[in-house]
Amino acid sequence: MAAEQTPARPGTMREHRRIGRTLFADYGGPAVSVTLLTPGIARIRFAPSGAFAPRRSWSPVPPDDDFDEPPVSGTTTADGAVEIGSTGLTVRLEPAAGRVTVLDPATGRVLLSDGPDGGPAWDPDGSALTWTRRMPADQHYFGLGERTGPLDKRGRRHTFWNTDRFSGHCPGTDELYKSIPFYLAMDEAGRCHGLYLNNTYRSVFDLTDERGERLVIACDGGELDQYVIAGPHPGDVVGRYTSVTGRMPLPPRWALGYHHSRWGYETEKQIREVAARLRADGIPADAVYLDIEALDEYRNFTWDRKRFPDPAGLVRDLAAQGLQTVLLVDVGIKYQPEGGYRPFTEGAERGYFLSDSGGRLLLRYVWPGLCAFPDFLRPDVRDWWGHLHDELLATGIHSFVNDMNEPSMRDRPIYEPGARPVDPPPDTPHGPPDERTTHAEVHNVYANAENVATRGAIIRHRPGERPFLLSRAGFAGLQRDAATWTGDNASYWEELELSLPQLLTLGLCGAAFAGADIGGFYADAGPELLARWYQLGAFYPLARAHNAKGCSDQEPWVWGERIEAVCRRALELRYRLLPYLYTVFADASRTGAPVLRPLLYHYGDDESARLRDDQALLGRDLMVAPVLRPGRRTREVYLPEGRWYDLRTGAAADGRASVLADAPLEGELPVYARGGAVIPFGPVRRWVDEGPLDPLTLRVFPDADNAAEGVLYEDDGVGVTGPSATTRYAYRGGTVTARRDGDFAPARRAVRVEVPGRPERVLDEDPGDWELSP
Ligand code: GLC
């Protein structure tokens, strides 16, 4: 960025003033402002002109006034610095160059500082901005959106620009489909803070200067608008980050089941056959996907009636088997000036599509050929887009995939040799008249805006129900409207391995409901890889298999009964764990906590756990140790602090130690329950809501003090505001107690209680509150 070559910097602080929770400092024109949004979140903005921009309607963050004013104090120090702070953070504006230091008021520990040559700078001839900070040797940086590579993001440059990376997700890959400019920093004692760059332009976090210990944040335009977030625990940071950018709403319960997808199922008949096979073979499943083959010449909002003669009948028949139908929608609308295709005609007549700065319709290639692109930043366009879904919704389809929404486009027909991915020109106008801007500013939030439209349409059609929407692209805050997947991965062991740190990273960035295509999208999965992928994929927050057209089949049954049994068993374990998983999701929707968590989330002070990315925690109480390499039948598993139980055998082992676990292909992965947990299990189901949770099995895993606790969250599985119940279980001195709060009444059921080394106890009827003595 030009600002790195010829940077201008703020001068000396001329004056400062505090208004309520905000401190302004003038550096001879350029200005820095600090607003304490909450006791632990400080918004620090830098504007070279001294004028701060108004909030955009598409901003992922709420207006400052939405946050109740926290207690704020301020002082001026002897060296001319000015401080403003609350109970969780103190921000010090240094007297020179707009430099900022952020401290923990409780301990005086420095969380962030700019160093002697750092601070904000800008390109006097352009709009690029940078902020240079210290990157202490003992700091690890996690998050930064959708990334390849290990958990710790030090040592690499991370660009935020939504990109359709349709081939090759490898260590050298930079931009991917999503941009989430947020990091969680952790020192070697496990103490954390976070930083979110609230800027939708192309931006970069450069963590390559390990020698100079400098971290550079750069953006192409807008303001350097940063939310600095207090810890000290990862959960504090992620909780605060998601209090700003939003949390995943609780999905409908069925969406926690297995989703079966493939691009390349050509006909309704084939979809019916696949569904029948899933059921005949006892593969638990809750959703089947319709990809672009179902459309007439790949045009959105149409059906290929020859191949899909009766979509409503299909949806109905699938629903009768407990399967939801999920339909893929792309953002490109086929250019059809001759008429006969309402979405194009209407969109063009009303001026809803993007035009270039010269006023010519912006046309690029997507699957159907030349396409026009809706301007989702405009509320009227979003409203129209929502209504384009009306007929689909009337067909019974109420779950969608928003695909190709980076937006992805090529300069020539997709299959023509040499076709290249392109972006709209940066000066392409966007947005409503009162907020007119350019593509450069809104490229990264294009998908978020589309998701708002789609989600709104689903909710309008089915008020009171939780929608399911899956989006490939997104910016910070994506989780509010959609689940997400990691795009077009490929069937390689390396990409199986990569999926774990990638999903753990997304989880830290608020995207709690995420998955990678099980089996790999491109390329051909052999039997062992496929089996291992189902085993791990059953632990992804979103368990969706997907495969590309033209690649070899990878349904669970393609390699015969032996491999199919492994896949089935993996999914059966997921379904048995649903009471626990749903409780984890409910907690995530309230707190922003990741569903699938890196070990550092709970064991950041343990050096052996901190950077582990080949194991993961599902919620707090389960830890999965997948097999990520061919031919392995055992694996080393690191058990953090405490006692851990092998879920398969019940055998206990004490932590801060590694064990060598059996991991035969034909079995279940090594999965461990945390000592101190009570984990609720249900019966195997063909689909999530096939029947009531009966029997409920409580597996008790005592800690070293022979105690354990657990929670079960329940509701009707779909309603937004309906009744719910939370039951807390405790095990102490051999006695198990249950206490239920809430107004949801589960169906009559039996409860089984399993405590290691004791005979199973059964309550024929679960009264909600109960006690079982030894
Ligand atoms: C994109 C999507 C993929 C989909 C395909 C065809 O590659 O990422 O999931 O199957 O388009 O629609």
Coordinates of N, CA and C in Angstrom, one line a residue, residues 139-328:
Q139 N 3.5 -12.9 22.1 CA 2.1 -12.8 21.7 C 1.8 -13.7 20.6
H140 N 0.7 -14.5 20.7 CA 0.2 -15.3 19.6 C -1.1 -14.7 19.2
Y141 N -1.3 -14.8 17.9 CA -2.5 -14.1 17.3 C -3.4 -15.2 16.6
F142 N -4.6 -15.3 17.1 CA -5.6 -16.3 16.6 C -6.7 -15.5 15.9
G143 N -7.4 -16.2 15.0 CA -8.6 -15.6 14.4 C -8.2 -15.1 13.0
L144 N -8.6 -13.9 12.7 CA -8.4 -13.3 11.4 C -9.1 -13.9 10.3
G145 N -10.3 -14.5 10.6 CA -11.2 -14.9 9.6 C -11.0 -16.3 9.1
E146 N -11.2 -16.4 7.8 CA -11.2 -17.8 7.1 C -9.8 -17.9 6.6
R147 N -9.0 -18.8 7.2 CA -7.6 -18.9 6.8 C -7.1 -20.3 6.6
T148 N -6.1 -20.5 5.8 CA -5.4 -21.8 5.8 C -4.3 -21.6 6.8
G149 N -3.5 -22.7 7.0 CA -2.4 -22.6 7.9 C -2.7 -22.8 9.4
P150 N -1.7 -22.8 10.2 CA -1.9 -23.1 11.6 C -2.7 -22.1 12.4
L151 N -3.1 -22.4 13.6 CA -3.9 -21.6 14.4 C -3.3 -20.2 14.7
D152 N -2.0 -20.2 15.0 CA -1.3 -18.9 15.3 C -1.0 -18.2 14.0
K153 N -1.4 -17.0 13.9 CA -1.3 -16.3 12.6 C -0.1 -15.4 12.5
R154 N 0.8 -15.5 13.5 CA 2.1 -14.8 13.4 C 2.8 -15.3 12.1
G155 N 3.6 -14.4 11.6 CA 4.5 -14.8 10.5 C 3.9 -14.7 9.1
R156 N 2.7 -14.3 9.0 CA 2.0 -14.3 7.7 C 1.3 -12.9 7.5
R157 N 1.0 -12.7 6.3 CA 0.3 -11.5 5.9 C -1.1 -11.9 5.6
H158 N -2.1 -11.3 6.1 CA -3.5 -11.7 6.0 C -4.3 -10.6 5.3
T159 N -4.8 -10.9 4.1 CA -5.5 -9.9 3.4 C -7.0 -10.1 3.5
F160 N -7.8 -9.1 3.6 CA -9.2 -9.2 3.8 C -9.9 -8.7 2.5
W161 N -10.2 -9.6 1.6 CA -10.9 -9.3 0.4 C -11.6 -10.6 -0.1
N162 N -12.9 -10.6 0.0 CA -13.7 -11.9 -0.3 C -13.3 -12.4 -1.7
T163 N -12.9 -13.6 -1.7 CA -12.4 -14.2 -3.0 C -12.9 -15.6 -3.2
D164 N -13.4 -15.9 -4.3 CA -13.7 -17.3 -4.7 C -12.5 -18.0 -5.0
R165 N -12.0 -18.8 -4.1 CA -10.7 -19.5 -4.3 C -11.1 -20.9 -4.7
F166 N -11.4 -21.1 -6.0 CA -12.0 -22.3 -6.4 C -11.0 -23.4 -6.7
S167 N -9.8 -23.1 -6.6 CA -8.8 -24.2 -6.7 C -7.7 -24.0 -5.7
G168 N -7.4 -25.0 -4.9 CA -6.2 -24.9 -4.1 C -6.4 -24.1 -2.8
H169 N -6.7 -24.8 -1.8 CA -6.6 -24.2 -0.4 C -5.4 -24.8 0.2
C170 N -4.3 -24.0 0.2 CA -3.0 -24.5 0.7 C -2.3 -23.6 1.6
P171 N -1.2 -23.9 2.1 CA -0.5 -23.1 3.1 C -0.3 -21.6 2.6
G172 N 0.0 -21.5 1.3 CA 0.3 -20.2 0.8 C -1.0 -19.4 0.4
T173 N -2.2 -19.9 0.6 CA -3.4 -19.2 0.2 C -3.6 -18.0 1.2
D174 N -3.9 -16.9 0.6 CA -4.2 -15.7 1.4 C -5.7 -15.5 1.5
E175 N -6.3 -14.7 0.6 CA -7.7 -14.3 0.7 C -8.5 -15.6 0.4
L176 N -9.6 -15.7 1.2 CA -10.6 -16.7 0.9 C -12.0 -16.1 0.9
Y177 N -13.0 -16.8 1.0 CA -14.4 -16.3 0.8 C -14.8 -15.3 1.8
K178 N -14.3 -15.4 3.0 CA -14.8 -14.5 4.1 C -13.7 -13.6 4.6
S179 N -14.1 -12.4 5.0 CA -13.2 -11.5 5.6 C -13.7 -11.1 7.0
I180 N -12.9 -11.5 8.0 CA -13.2 -11.1 9.4 C -12.0 -10.5 10.1
P181 N -11.8 -9.2 10.0 CA -10.6 -8.6 10.5 C -10.6 -8.5 12.0
F182 N -10.6 -9.6 12.7 CA -10.6 -9.7 14.1 C -9.6 -10.6 14.6
Y183 N -8.8 -10.2 15.6 CA -7.9 -11.2 16.2 C -8.1 -11.3 17.7
L184 N -7.7 -12.5 18.2 CA -7.6 -12.7 19.6 C -6.1 -12.9 19.9
A185 N -5.6 -12.0 20.7 CA -4.1 -12.2 21.0 C -4.0 -12.8 22.4
M186 N -3.0 -13.6 22.5 CA -2.8 -14.3 23.8 C -1.3 -14.4 24.1
D187 N -1.0 -14.0 25.4 CA 0.4 -14.1 25.7 C 0.7 -15.5 26.3
E188 N 1.9 -15.7 26.7 CA 2.3 -17.1 27.1 C 1.7 -17.5 28.5
A189 N 1.2 -16.5 29.2 CA 0.5 -16.9 30.4 C -1.0 -17.1 30.1
G190 N -1.4 -17.0 28.8 CA -2.8 -17.3 28.5 C -3.7 -16.1 28.6
R191 N -3.1 -14.9 28.8 CA -3.9 -13.7 29.0 C -4.2 -13.1 27.6
C192 N -5.4 -12.6 27.4 CA -5.9 -12.3 26.1 C -6.4 -10.8 26.0
H193 N -6.3 -10.3 24.8 CA -7.1 -9.2 24.4 C -7.5 -9.4 22.9
G194 N -8.4 -8.6 22.4 CA -8.8 -8.7 21.0 C -8.8 -7.4 20.3
L195 N -8.8 -7.5 19.0 CA -8.9 -6.3 18.2 C -9.7 -6.5 16.9
Y196 N -10.7 -5.7 16.7 CA -11.5 -5.8 15.5 C -11.4 -4.5 14.7
L197 N -11.0 -4.6 13.5 CA -10.9 -3.5 12.6 C -12.2 -3.3 11.9
N198 N -12.9 -2.2 12.2 CA -14.2 -2.0 11.7 C -14.1 -1.2 10.4
N199 N -13.6 -1.9 9.3 CA -13.4 -1.2 8.1 C -13.7 -2.2 7.0
T200 N -14.5 -1.9 6.0 CA -15.0 -2.9 5.1 C -14.2 -2.8 3.8
Y201 N -13.3 -1.9 3.6 CA -12.4 -1.8 2.5 C -11.4 -3.0 2.5
R202 N -10.7 -3.2 1.4 CA -9.6 -4.2 1.4 C -8.7 -3.8 2.6
S203 N -8.3 -4.8 3.4 CA -7.4 -4.4 4.5 C -6.4 -5.6 4.7
V204 N -5.4 -5.3 5.4 CA -4.3 -6.3 5.6 C -3.8 -6.2 7.0
F205 N -3.7 -7.4 7.6 CA -2.9 -7.5 8.9 C -1.6 -8.2 8.6
D206 N -0.6 -7.4 8.7 CA 0.7 -8.0 8.3 C 1.5 -8.4 9.6
L207 N 1.7 -9.7 9.8 CA 2.4 -10.2 11.0 C 3.7 -10.8 10.6
T208 N 4.3 -10.3 9.5 CA 5.5 -11.0 9.0 C 6.8 -10.4 9.7
D209 N 6.7 -9.2 10.2 CA 7.9 -8.6 10.8 C 8.2 -9.1 12.2
E210 N 8.6 -10.4 12.2 CA 8.9 -11.0 13.5 C 10.2 -10.5 14.1
R211 N 11.1 -10.1 13.2 CA 12.4 -9.6 13.7 C 12.2 -8.2 14.3
G212 N 11.5 -7.3 13.6 CA 11.3 -6.0 14.1 C 10.2 -5.9 15.1
E213 N 9.5 -7.0 15.3 CA 8.4 -7.1 16.3 C 7.3 -6.0 16.0
R214 N 7.0 -5.9 14.7 CA 6.0 -4.9 14.4 C 4.8 -5.6 13.7
L215 N 3.6 -5.1 14.0 CA 2.4 -5.6 13.3 C 1.8 -4.4 12.6
V216 N 1.5 -4.6 11.3 CA 1.0 -3.5 10.6 C -0.5 -3.8 10.1
I217 N -1.4 -2.9 10.5 CA -2.7 -3.0 10.0 C -2.9 -1.9 8.9
A218 N -3.4 -2.3 7.8 CA -3.5 -1.4 6.6 C -4.8 -1.5 6.0
C219 N -5.4 -0.4 5.5 CA -6.6 -0.5 4.7 C -6.6 0.5 3.6
D220 N -7.3 0.2 2.6 CA -7.3 0.9 1.3 C -8.1 2.2 1.4
G221 N -9.0 2.4 2.4 CA -9.8 3.6 2.4 C -10.5 3.6 3.7
G222 N -11.4 4.6 3.9 CA -12.2 4.7 5.1 C -11.4 5.2 6.3
E223 N -11.7 4.7 7.4 CA -11.1 5.1 8.7 C -10.4 4.0 9.3
L224 N -9.4 4.2 10.1 CA -8.8 3.2 11.0 C -9.7 3.2 12.2
D225 N -10.6 2.3 12.2 CA -11.7 2.3 13.3 C -11.5 0.9 14.0
Q226 N -11.0 1.0 15.2 CA -10.6 -0.3 15.8 C -11.3 -0.5 17.2
Y227 N -11.8 -1.7 17.4 CA -12.4 -2.0 18.6 C -11.4 -2.8 19.4
V228 N -10.9 -2.3 20.5 CA -10.0 -3.0 21.3 C -10.8 -3.6 22.5
I229 N -10.5 -4.9 22.7 CA -11.4 -5.7 23.5 C -10.6 -6.3 24.7
A230 N -11.1 -6.2 25.9 CA -10.4 -6.7 27.0 C -10.7 -8.2 27.2
G231 N -9.7 -8.9 27.8 CA -9.9 -10.3 28.2 C -10.2 -10.4 29.7
P232 N -9.6 -11.1 30.5 CA -8.3 -11.8 30.1 C -8.5 -13.2 29.5
H233 N -9.7 -13.8 29.5 CA -9.9 -15.1 29.0 C -10.4 -15.0 27.6
P234 N -10.1 -16.1 26.8 CA -10.6 -16.1 25.4 C -12.1 -15.9 25.3
G235 N -12.8 -16.5 26.3 CA -14.3 -16.4 26.3 C -14.7 -14.9 26.5
D236 N -13.9 -14.2 27.3 CA -14.3 -12.8 27.5 C -14.1 -12.0 26.2
V237 N -13.1 -12.3 25.5 CA -12.8 -11.5 24.3 C -13.9 -11.9 23.2
V238 N -14.1 -13.2 23.0 CA -15.0 -13.6 22.0 C -16.4 -13.2 22.4
G239 N -16.8 -13.2 23.6 CA -18.1 -12.8 24.1 C -18.3 -11.3 23.8
R240 N -17.2 -10.5 24.1 CA -17.3 -9.0 23.8 C -17.3 -8.8 22.3
Y241 N -16.5 -9.5 21.6 CA -16.5 -9.3 20.1 C -17.9 -9.6 19.5
T242 N -18.5 -10.6 20.0 CA -19.8 -11.0 19.4 C -20.9 -10.1 20.0
S243 N -20.6 -9.4 21.1 CA -21.6 -8.5 21.6 C -21.7 -7.3 20.7
V244 N -20.6 -7.1 19.9 CA -20.5 -6.0 19.0 C -21.0 -6.4 17.6
T245 N -20.5 -7.5 17.1 CA -20.8 -7.9 15.7 C -22.0 -8.9 15.6
G246 N -22.5 -9.3 16.7 CA -23.6 -10.2 16.7 C -23.3 -11.7 16.9
R247 N -24.3 -12.4 17.3 CA -24.1 -13.8 17.6 C -25.0 -14.7 16.7
M248 N -24.6 -15.9 16.6 CA -25.4 -16.9 15.8 C -26.7 -17.1 16.5
P249 N -27.8 -16.8 15.9 CA -29.1 -17.2 16.6 C -29.2 -18.7 16.6
L250 N -29.9 -19.2 17.6 CA -30.0 -20.7 17.7 C -30.7 -21.2 16.4
P251 N -30.0 -22.1 15.7 CA -30.6 -22.7 14.4 C -31.8 -23.6 14.7
P252 N -32.6 -23.9 13.7 CA -33.6 -25.0 13.9 C -32.8 -26.2 14.3
R253 N -33.4 -27.1 15.1 CA -32.7 -28.2 15.6 C -32.3 -29.2 14.5
W254 N -33.1 -29.3 13.5 CA -32.8 -30.2 12.4 C -31.5 -29.9 11.7
A255 N -31.1 -28.6 11.7 CA -29.9 -28.2 11.0 C -28.6 -28.7 11.7
L256 N -28.8 -29.2 12.9 CA -27.6 -29.9 13.6 C -27.4 -31.3 13.1
G257 N -28.4 -31.8 12.3 CA -28.2 -33.1 11.8 C -27.2 -33.2 10.6
Y258 N -27.2 -34.3 9.9 CA -26.3 -34.5 8.8 C -27.0 -33.9 7.5
H259 N -26.2 -33.1 6.7 CA -26.7 -32.5 5.5 C -26.0 -33.3 4.3
H260 N -26.8 -33.8 3.4 CA -26.2 -34.5 2.3 C -26.4 -33.7 1.0
S261 N -25.2 -33.4 0.4 CA -25.2 -32.6 -0.8 C -24.3 -33.1 -1.8
R262 N -24.6 -32.8 -3.0 CA -23.6 -33.0 -4.1 C -24.0 -32.2 -5.3
W263 N -23.1 -31.5 -5.9 CA -23.3 -30.9 -7.2 C -23.1 -31.9 -8.3
G264 N -24.2 -32.2 -9.0 CA -24.1 -33.2 -10.0 C -25.2 -34.2 -10.0
Y265 N -26.1 -34.2 -8.9 CA -27.3 -34.9 -9.0 C -28.1 -34.2 -10.0
E266 N -28.5 -35.0 -11.1 CA -29.0 -34.3 -12.3 C -30.5 -34.2 -12.3
T267 N -31.2 -35.1 -11.6 CA -32.7 -35.2 -11.8 C -33.3 -35.4 -10.4
E268 N -34.6 -35.1 -10.5 CA -35.5 -35.3 -9.3 C -35.4 -36.8 -8.9
K269 N -35.4 -37.6 -9.9 CA -35.4 -39.0 -9.7 C -34.1 -39.4 -8.9
Q270 N -33.0 -38.8 -9.3 CA -31.8 -39.2 -8.6 C -31.8 -38.7 -7.2
I271 N -32.3 -37.5 -7.0 CA -32.4 -37.0 -5.6 C -33.3 -37.9 -4.7
R272 N -34.4 -38.4 -5.3 CA -35.3 -39.3 -4.6 C -34.5 -40.6 -4.3
E273 N -33.7 -41.1 -5.2 CA -33.0 -42.3 -5.0 C -32.0 -42.2 -3.9
V274 N -31.3 -41.0 -3.9 CA -30.3 -40.8 -2.9 C -31.0 -40.7 -1.5
A275 N -32.1 -40.0 -1.4 CA -32.8 -40.0 -0.2 C -33.2 -41.3 0.3
A276 N -33.8 -42.1 -0.7 CA -34.2 -43.5 -0.3 C -33.0 -44.3 0.2
R277 N -31.9 -44.1 -0.5 CA -30.7 -44.9 -0.1 C -30.2 -44.5 1.3
L278 N -30.3 -43.2 1.6 CA -29.9 -42.8 3.0 C -30.7 -43.5 4.0
R279 N -32.0 -43.5 3.7 CA -32.9 -44.2 4.7 C -32.8 -45.7 4.7
A280 N -32.7 -46.3 3.5 CA -32.5 -47.7 3.5 C -31.3 -48.2 4.2
D281 N -30.2 -47.4 4.0 CA -28.9 -47.8 4.6 C -28.8 -47.3 6.1
G282 N -29.8 -46.7 6.6 CA -29.7 -46.2 8.0 C -28.7 -45.2 8.2
I283 N -28.4 -44.3 7.2 CA -27.5 -43.2 7.4 C -28.4 -42.0 8.0
P284 N -28.1 -41.6 9.2 CA -29.0 -40.5 9.8 C -28.8 -39.3 8.9
A285 N -29.8 -38.6 8.6 CA -29.7 -37.4 7.7 C -30.9 -36.5 7.9
D286 N -30.7 -35.2 7.8 CA -31.8 -34.2 8.0 C -32.0 -33.3 6.8
A287 N -31.1 -33.3 5.8 CA -31.2 -32.4 4.7 C -30.6 -32.9 3.5
V288 N -31.3 -32.6 2.4 CA -30.7 -33.0 1.0 C -30.7 -31.7 0.2
Y289 N -29.7 -31.5 -0.6 CA -29.5 -30.2 -1.3 C -29.8 -30.3 -2.7
L290 N -30.3 -29.2 -3.3 CA -30.5 -29.1 -4.7 C -29.5 -28.0 -5.2
D291 N -28.6 -28.4 -6.0 CA -27.6 -27.5 -6.6 C -28.1 -26.9 -7.9
I292 N -27.2 -26.3 -8.7 CA -27.7 -25.6 -9.9 C -28.2 -26.5 -11.0
E293 N -28.0 -27.8 -10.9 CA -28.5 -28.7 -11.9 C -30.1 -28.7 -11.9
A294 N -30.6 -28.3 -10.8 CA -32.1 -28.3 -10.7 C -32.7 -27.1 -11.5
L295 N -31.8 -26.2 -11.9 CA -32.3 -24.9 -12.5 C -32.4 -25.0 -14.0
D296 N -33.2 -24.2 -14.6 CA -33.3 -24.1 -16.0 C -32.1 -23.3 -16.5
E297 N -31.2 -23.9 -17.2 CA -30.0 -23.3 -17.7 C -29.2 -22.5 -16.6
Y298 N -29.3 -23.1 -15.4 CA -28.5 -22.5 -14.3 C -29.1 -21.1 -13.8
R299 N -30.3 -20.8 -14.3 CA -30.8 -19.5 -13.9 C -31.5 -19.5 -12.5
N300 N -31.1 -18.6 -11.6 CA -31.8 -18.5 -10.3 C -33.3 -18.4 -10.4
F301 N -34.0 -19.0 -9.5 CA -35.4 -18.9 -9.4 C -36.2 -19.5 -10.5
T302 N -35.6 -20.5 -11.2 CA -36.3 -21.2 -12.2 C -36.1 -22.7 -11.9
W303 N -36.9 -23.6 -12.5 CA -36.7 -25.0 -12.4 C -36.5 -25.6 -13.8
D304 N -35.6 -26.6 -13.9 CA -35.5 -27.4 -15.1 C -36.7 -28.4 -15.1
R305 N -37.8 -28.1 -15.7 CA -39.0 -28.9 -15.5 C -38.9 -30.3 -16.1
K306 N -37.9 -30.4 -17.1 CA -37.7 -31.8 -17.6 C -37.1 -32.7 -16.6
R307 N -36.1 -32.2 -15.9 CA -35.4 -33.0 -15.0 C -36.0 -32.9 -13.6
F308 N -36.6 -31.8 -13.3 CA -37.3 -31.6 -12.0 C -38.7 -31.3 -12.2
P309 N -39.5 -32.2 -12.6 CA -40.9 -31.9 -13.0 C -41.8 -31.4 -11.9
D310 N -41.5 -31.9 -10.7 CA -42.5 -31.6 -9.6 C -41.7 -31.2 -8.3
P311 N -41.2 -30.0 -8.3 CA -40.4 -29.6 -7.1 C -41.2 -29.7 -5.8
A312 N -42.5 -29.2 -5.9 CA -43.3 -29.2 -4.6 C -43.5 -30.6 -4.1
G313 N -43.7 -31.5 -5.1 CA -43.9 -32.9 -4.7 C -42.6 -33.5 -4.1
L314 N -41.5 -33.1 -4.7 CA -40.2 -33.6 -4.2 C -40.0 -33.1 -2.8
V315 N -40.2 -31.8 -2.5 CA -40.0 -31.3 -1.2 C -40.9 -32.0 -0.2
R316 N -42.2 -32.2 -0.6 CA -43.1 -32.8 0.3 C -42.7 -34.3 0.6
D317 N -42.3 -35.0 -0.4 CA -42.0 -36.4 -0.2 C -40.7 -36.5 0.6
L318 N -39.8 -35.6 0.4 CA -38.5 -35.6 1.3 C -38.9 -35.3 2.7
A319 N -39.8 -34.3 2.9 CA -40.2 -33.9 4.2 C -40.8 -35.1 4.9
A320 N -41.6 -35.9 4.2 CA -42.3 -37.0 4.8 C -41.2 -38.1 5.3
Q321 N -40.0 -38.0 4.8 CA -39.0 -38.9 5.3 C -38.0 -38.2 6.2
G322 N -38.5 -37.0 6.7 CA -37.6 -36.3 7.7 C -36.5 -35.6 7.1
L323 N -36.6 -35.2 5.8 CA -35.5 -34.6 5.1 C -35.9 -33.2 4.6
Q324 N -35.2 -32.2 5.0 CA -35.4 -30.8 4.5 C -34.7 -30.7 3.2
T325 N -35.3 -29.8 2.3 CA -34.7 -29.5 1.0 C -34.0 -28.2 1.1
V326 N -32.8 -28.1 0.7 CA -32.0 -26.9 0.7 C -31.6 -26.5 -0.7
L327 N -31.9 -25.3 -1.1 CA -31.7 -25.0 -2.5 C -30.6 -23.9 -2.6
L328 N -29.8 -24.1 -3.7 CA -28.7 -23.1 -3.9 C -29.1 -22.0 -4.7

